[in-house]
Amino acid sequence: MTTVHDSPTAAGSGANASSNFKDRARDTADVSPERVSTVVTAVLHGVHAAIRDNQVTYPEFQAAKAWLMAVGEGGEWPLFMDVFVEHVVEEVAASSQRGTLGTIEGPYYLPSQVQLNADCELPHREDEKGTPLVLRGQVRDLDGTPLAGAEVDIWHADADGYYSGFAPGVPDGNLRGVVTTDADGNFSIRTVQPAPYQIPTDGPTGKLIEAAGWHPWRPAHLHIMVRADGHRTITTQLYFAGGDWLDSDVAEATKPDLILDPVDDGTGVREATYDFELEGN
Ligand code: MBD
Ligand code: FE
């Protein structure tokens, strides 16, 4: 018997990411008119300069308008913004942060996933594909104090590169969980090795990437958000040494400090250790 695994379409995953984004209670920034004027003027000046410097034509301008409309209609603004813009917002935020490096959140975080003990296995299908992977580590303060009861909120793509909640055929909650550290701040999470992620090629973001002759890939990664009372939350990703696209991530979100080098334990399980150091607030 064969299992039908529908490929997620751009419309499916993009629209899902849009409704998820709108559903999440986002604090709207309290932005003054001066700030709006300053930043929006700078953005518009950047666009104007691009037009002048490249002698953009009327047909190109109209094509750009049609493309912008398609991104909205396809629900791909969260995808486009997180792939092409978020890394610079994160760079600005990182300049005033200490401890473990962060990187971008991306469009596929879902809150309120299953709560798991420190030594756990992420929810998965009975026949989940992929090499078993164990991620161990400790959450601690900048001075080395272990943080018991911290939350390691983890989500990642499956061995086909698809995220639960954003792909047909992947059950809700698959390969997602909120892990609480033990009395020594430690955790050990069993899961499977994710595949690299490909931006859907059938939507406006994918069409732009193709039209520009770029590639649509992100290297394989685990997304992790680490929370502890009295500490700044870290949102980061961990990558895998030797994997494809590490040096050409379409989202420009890799950092050398965030690359794991898992070792086979002799039984086909790949093990890696990563400790998180959180700044107090
Ligand atoms: C992803 O999986 C991702 O992590 C980012 C940042 C953008 C698109 C898809
Ligand atoms: Fe991702």
Short mmCIF file of C-alpha atoms and ligand atoms in Angstrom, two decimals:
data_model
loop_
_atom_site.label_atom_id
_atom_site.label_comp_id
_atom_site.label_asym_id
_atom_site.label_seq_id
_atom_site.Cartn_x
_atom_site.Cartn_y
_atom_site.Cartn_z
CA MET A 1 0.00 0.00 0.00
CA THR A 2 1.28 3.45 -0.77
CA THR A 3 0.80 6.50 1.37
CA VAL A 4 -0.39 9.57 -0.45
CA HIS A 5 1.74 12.53 0.55
CA ASP A 6 0.37 15.59 -1.21
CA SER A 7 3.01 18.22 -1.73
CA PRO A 8 2.06 21.40 0.07
CA THR A 9 1.13 24.04 -2.45
CA ALA A 10 2.24 27.62 -2.07
CA ALA A 11 -1.38 28.65 -1.67
CA GLY A 12 -1.83 26.10 1.12
CA SER A 13 1.28 26.83 3.16
CA GLY A 14 1.32 30.57 2.41
CA ALA A 15 -2.31 31.09 3.37
CA ASN A 16 -1.80 29.00 6.52
CA ALA A 17 1.16 31.14 7.53
CA SER A 18 -0.93 34.28 6.96
CA SER A 19 -3.86 33.17 9.09
CA ASN A 20 -1.52 31.87 11.81
CA PHE A 21 0.25 35.23 11.88
CA LYS A 22 -3.02 37.16 12.15
CA ASP A 23 -4.35 34.81 14.86
CA ARG A 24 -1.35 35.29 17.10
CA ALA A 25 -1.77 38.14 19.55
CA ARG A 26 0.99 40.39 18.29
CA ASP A 27 1.72 43.50 20.33
CA THR A 28 1.44 46.34 17.92
CA ALA A 29 4.41 48.62 18.35
CA ASP A 30 3.54 52.05 19.71
CA VAL A 31 5.07 54.04 16.88
CA SER A 32 5.18 57.84 16.85
CA PRO A 33 4.41 59.82 13.68
CA GLU A 34 8.06 60.93 13.61
CA ARG A 35 9.27 57.33 13.64
CA VAL A 36 6.78 56.27 10.94
CA SER A 37 7.82 59.20 8.77
CA THR A 38 11.54 58.54 9.23
CA VAL A 39 11.45 54.83 8.48
CA VAL A 40 8.87 54.94 5.67
CA THR A 41 10.71 57.83 4.01
CA ALA A 42 13.92 55.78 4.12
CA VAL A 43 12.17 52.74 2.60
CA LEU A 44 10.64 54.85 -0.19
CA HIS A 45 13.98 56.54 -0.88
CA GLY A 46 15.51 53.07 -1.27
CA VAL A 47 12.83 52.14 -3.81
CA HIS A 48 13.20 55.44 -5.67
CA ALA A 49 16.98 54.98 -5.84
CA ALA A 50 16.57 51.45 -7.21
CA ILE A 51 14.31 52.80 -9.97
CA ARG A 52 16.66 55.64 -10.93
CA ASP A 53 19.86 53.62 -10.70
CA ASN A 54 18.41 50.86 -12.88
CA GLN A 55 16.24 53.01 -15.20
CA VAL A 56 13.17 50.90 -14.36
CA THR A 57 10.56 50.98 -17.14
CA TYR A 58 6.73 51.26 -17.03
CA PRO A 59 6.25 47.55 -17.91
CA GLU A 60 8.63 46.59 -15.09
CA PHE A 61 6.80 48.89 -12.66
CA GLN A 62 3.43 47.35 -13.60
CA ALA A 63 4.88 43.83 -13.29
CA ALA A 64 6.11 44.71 -9.80
CA LYS A 65 2.62 45.92 -8.81
CA ALA A 66 1.02 42.72 -10.12
CA TRP A 67 3.59 40.65 -8.19
CA LEU A 68 2.98 42.57 -4.93
CA MET A 69 -0.76 41.93 -5.32
CA ALA A 70 -0.13 38.21 -5.92
CA VAL A 71 1.96 37.94 -2.75
CA GLY A 72 -0.98 39.31 -0.75
CA GLU A 73 -3.61 37.24 -2.53
CA GLY A 74 -1.50 34.09 -2.07
CA GLY A 75 -1.01 34.84 1.62
CA GLU A 76 2.75 34.82 1.20
CA TRP A 77 3.70 38.03 3.00
CA PRO A 78 4.84 36.18 6.17
CA LEU A 79 6.96 33.85 4.02
CA PHE A 80 8.46 36.62 1.89
CA MET A 81 9.17 38.95 4.83
CA ASP A 82 10.77 36.23 6.95
CA VAL A 83 12.90 34.91 4.08
CA PHE A 84 14.16 38.21 2.70
CA VAL A 85 13.83 40.81 5.46
CA GLU A 86 13.73 39.25 8.94
CA HIS A 87 17.47 38.49 9.08
CA VAL A 88 18.28 42.20 9.17
CA VAL A 89 15.74 42.91 11.93
CA GLU A 90 17.35 40.05 13.88
CA GLU A 91 20.83 41.49 13.20
CA VAL A 92 19.73 44.82 14.72
CA ALA A 93 18.16 43.07 17.74
CA ALA A 94 21.26 40.87 18.21
CA SER A 95 23.53 43.90 18.47
CA SER A 96 22.17 44.54 21.98
CA GLN A 97 21.98 40.93 23.17
CA ARG A 98 24.40 38.65 24.97
CA GLY A 99 24.39 34.88 25.42
CA THR A 100 23.49 32.25 22.84
CA LEU A 101 23.05 33.71 19.37
CA GLY A 102 19.58 34.06 17.96
CA THR A 103 18.46 33.93 14.38
CA ILE A 104 15.16 34.40 12.57
CA GLU A 105 11.87 32.82 13.70
CA GLY A 106 10.46 32.25 10.21
CA PRO A 107 6.78 31.78 9.35
CA TYR A 108 6.10 28.31 10.80
CA TYR A 109 6.10 28.70 14.59
CA LEU A 110 2.90 27.55 16.29
CA PRO A 111 2.29 28.30 19.99
CA SER A 112 0.74 25.94 22.57
CA GLN A 113 2.27 22.65 21.47
CA VAL A 114 2.41 19.53 23.66
CA GLN A 115 4.36 19.91 26.93
CA LEU A 116 7.13 17.34 27.38
CA ASN A 117 9.49 16.28 30.16
CA ALA A 118 13.21 16.99 29.99
CA ASP A 119 13.99 13.54 28.60
CA CYS A 120 11.54 13.13 25.76
CA GLU A 121 10.69 12.29 22.17
CA LEU A 122 8.86 14.74 19.92
CA PRO A 123 5.40 13.67 18.69
CA HIS A 124 5.78 11.83 15.38
CA ARG A 125 3.95 9.46 13.04
CA GLU A 126 4.26 5.74 13.63
CA ASP A 127 6.20 5.42 10.37
CA GLU A 128 8.07 8.74 10.63
CA LYS A 129 10.86 8.81 8.03
CA GLY A 130 14.36 9.99 8.81
CA THR A 131 17.53 9.30 10.75
CA PRO A 132 16.96 9.34 14.53
CA LEU A 133 18.49 12.40 16.16
CA VAL A 134 18.99 13.24 19.83
CA LEU A 135 19.63 16.82 20.89
CA ARG A 136 20.89 17.21 24.45
CA GLY A 137 21.96 20.27 26.34
CA GLN A 138 21.64 22.57 29.29
CA VAL A 139 19.92 25.91 29.72
CA ARG A 140 21.82 28.29 31.99
CA ASP A 141 22.32 31.88 33.00
CA LEU A 142 25.23 33.95 31.63
CA ASP A 143 27.11 33.23 34.88
CA GLY A 144 26.70 29.48 34.41
CA THR A 145 23.81 28.89 36.84
CA PRO A 146 21.62 26.04 35.47
CA LEU A 147 18.03 27.09 34.79
CA ALA A 148 15.60 24.42 35.98
CA GLY A 149 12.07 24.61 34.59
CA ALA A 150 13.11 26.56 31.47
CA GLU A 151 11.12 25.85 28.31
CA VAL A 152 12.78 24.62 25.12
CA ASP A 153 10.08 25.14 22.47
CA ILE A 154 11.18 23.20 19.38
CA TRP A 155 9.70 22.78 15.90
CA HIS A 156 11.15 21.49 12.65
CA ALA A 157 10.42 20.09 9.21
CA ASP A 158 10.15 16.35 8.60
CA ALA A 159 12.50 14.23 6.46
CA ASP A 160 10.67 15.51 3.34
CA GLY A 161 11.10 19.17 4.37
CA TYR A 162 7.46 19.75 5.39
CA TYR A 163 6.17 21.43 8.58
CA SER A 164 3.09 20.19 10.45
CA GLY A 165 0.32 22.78 10.36
CA PHE A 166 1.47 23.98 6.94
CA ALA A 167 1.37 20.86 4.78
CA PRO A 168 -1.45 18.46 3.93
CA GLY A 169 -0.85 14.94 5.20
CA VAL A 170 1.34 15.89 8.15
CA PRO A 171 -0.65 15.51 11.41
CA ASP A 172 -1.08 18.55 13.67
CA GLY A 173 1.65 18.84 16.26
CA ASN A 174 4.06 16.52 14.40
CA LEU A 175 7.70 17.24 15.33
CA ARG A 176 6.73 20.09 17.66
CA GLY A 177 6.92 20.28 21.45
CA VAL A 178 7.64 22.40 24.52
CA VAL A 179 10.28 20.68 26.66
CA THR A 180 10.83 21.65 30.32
CA THR A 181 14.39 21.39 31.64
CA ASP A 182 15.08 19.21 34.69
CA ALA A 183 16.46 20.28 38.09
CA ASP A 184 19.93 20.65 36.55
CA GLY A 185 18.69 22.67 33.57
CA ASN A 186 19.24 19.72 31.25
CA PHE A 187 17.16 18.35 28.39
CA SER A 188 17.41 15.44 25.94
CA ILE A 189 15.10 15.48 22.93
CA ARG A 190 14.73 12.56 20.55
CA THR A 191 13.47 13.34 17.05
CA VAL A 192 14.44 12.74 13.41
CA GLN A 193 16.86 14.60 11.17
CA PRO A 194 14.94 17.24 9.16
CA ALA A 195 15.51 17.74 5.42
CA PRO A 196 16.45 21.09 3.87
CA TYR A 197 13.47 23.38 3.26
CA GLN A 198 12.44 24.51 -0.20
CA ILE A 199 10.36 27.66 -0.64
CA PRO A 200 7.23 26.56 -2.55
CA THR A 201 8.06 27.02 -6.22
CA ASP A 202 4.45 27.49 -7.35
CA GLY A 203 3.69 30.73 -5.49
CA PRO A 204 4.74 34.35 -6.04
CA THR A 205 7.82 34.11 -3.78
CA GLY A 206 8.99 31.00 -5.65
CA LYS A 207 8.22 32.62 -9.01
CA LEU A 208 10.33 35.65 -8.09
CA ILE A 209 13.21 33.41 -7.01
CA GLU A 210 13.00 31.54 -10.32
CA ALA A 211 12.70 34.75 -12.36
CA ALA A 212 15.86 36.06 -10.66
CA GLY A 213 17.77 32.81 -11.19
CA TRP A 214 18.28 32.27 -7.44
CA HIS A 215 17.74 28.98 -5.59
CA PRO A 216 14.83 28.40 -3.19
CA TRP A 217 16.58 26.42 -0.44
CA ARG A 218 17.28 26.76 3.26
CA PRO A 219 19.72 24.30 4.90
CA ALA A 220 18.18 21.67 7.20
CA HIS A 221 17.47 23.22 10.60
CA LEU A 222 15.80 22.88 13.99
CA HIS A 223 13.87 25.93 15.23
CA ILE A 224 14.19 26.55 18.96
CA MET A 225 12.80 29.18 21.31
CA VAL A 226 14.16 29.07 24.87
CA ARG A 227 12.21 30.75 27.67
CA ALA A 228 13.06 31.07 31.37
CA ASP A 229 11.53 33.32 34.02
CA GLY A 230 13.52 36.52 34.46
CA HIS A 231 15.48 35.95 31.26
CA ARG A 232 15.38 37.21 27.71
CA THR A 233 13.77 34.65 25.39
CA ILE A 234 16.10 33.34 22.69
CA THR A 235 14.70 32.48 19.26
CA THR A 236 17.24 30.57 17.24
CA GLN A 237 17.91 27.72 14.82
CA LEU A 238 20.45 24.90 14.80
CA TYR A 239 21.98 23.60 11.55
CA PHE A 240 23.96 20.49 10.59
CA ALA A 241 27.64 20.41 9.60
CA GLY A 242 28.21 19.23 6.06
CA GLY A 243 24.60 19.80 4.99
CA ASP A 244 23.52 21.36 1.70
CA TRP A 245 22.85 25.11 1.41
CA LEU A 246 24.70 26.03 4.64
CA ASP A 247 26.71 28.64 2.75
CA SER A 248 23.88 29.94 0.58
CA ASP A 249 20.74 29.96 2.78
CA VAL A 250 18.08 31.87 0.80
CA ALA A 251 16.99 33.42 4.13
CA GLU A 252 20.56 34.38 5.14
CA ALA A 253 19.94 33.08 8.65
CA THR A 254 22.84 30.70 9.27
CA LYS A 255 25.62 31.53 11.75
CA PRO A 256 28.74 29.40 12.31
CA ASP A 257 28.03 29.20 16.07
CA LEU A 258 24.68 27.53 15.37
CA ILE A 259 25.98 24.50 13.44
CA LEU A 260 25.73 21.10 15.13
CA ASP A 261 27.99 18.21 14.23
CA PRO A 262 26.05 15.14 15.38
CA VAL A 263 27.90 11.89 15.98
CA ASP A 264 26.48 8.42 15.36
CA ASP A 265 26.23 6.57 18.69
CA GLY A 266 26.96 3.25 16.98
CA THR A 267 23.30 2.24 16.64
CA GLY A 268 22.33 4.66 13.87
CA VAL A 269 21.19 7.41 16.24
CA ARG A 270 22.87 10.76 15.66
CA GLU A 271 23.60 12.69 18.86
CA ALA A 272 24.45 16.35 19.33
CA THR A 273 24.85 18.63 22.32
CA TYR A 274 23.98 22.31 22.45
CA ASP A 275 23.80 24.50 25.56
CA PHE A 276 21.79 27.72 25.74
CA GLU A 277 22.95 30.73 27.75
CA LEU A 278 20.25 33.27 28.53
CA GLU A 279 20.75 36.89 29.48
CA GLY A 280 18.86 38.06 32.58
CA ASN A 281 16.37 40.88 32.23
C1 MBD B 1 11.42 28.23 6.90
O1 MBD B 1 11.40 26.96 7.34
C2 MBD B 1 12.12 29.12 7.61
O2 MBD B 1 12.75 28.65 8.70
C3 MBD B 1 12.19 30.44 7.21
C4 MBD B 1 13.00 31.38 8.00
C5 MBD B 1 11.54 30.87 6.09
C6 MBD B 1 10.81 29.98 5.37
C7 MBD B 1 10.74 28.66 5.77
FE FE B 2 12.23 26.66 9.11
#
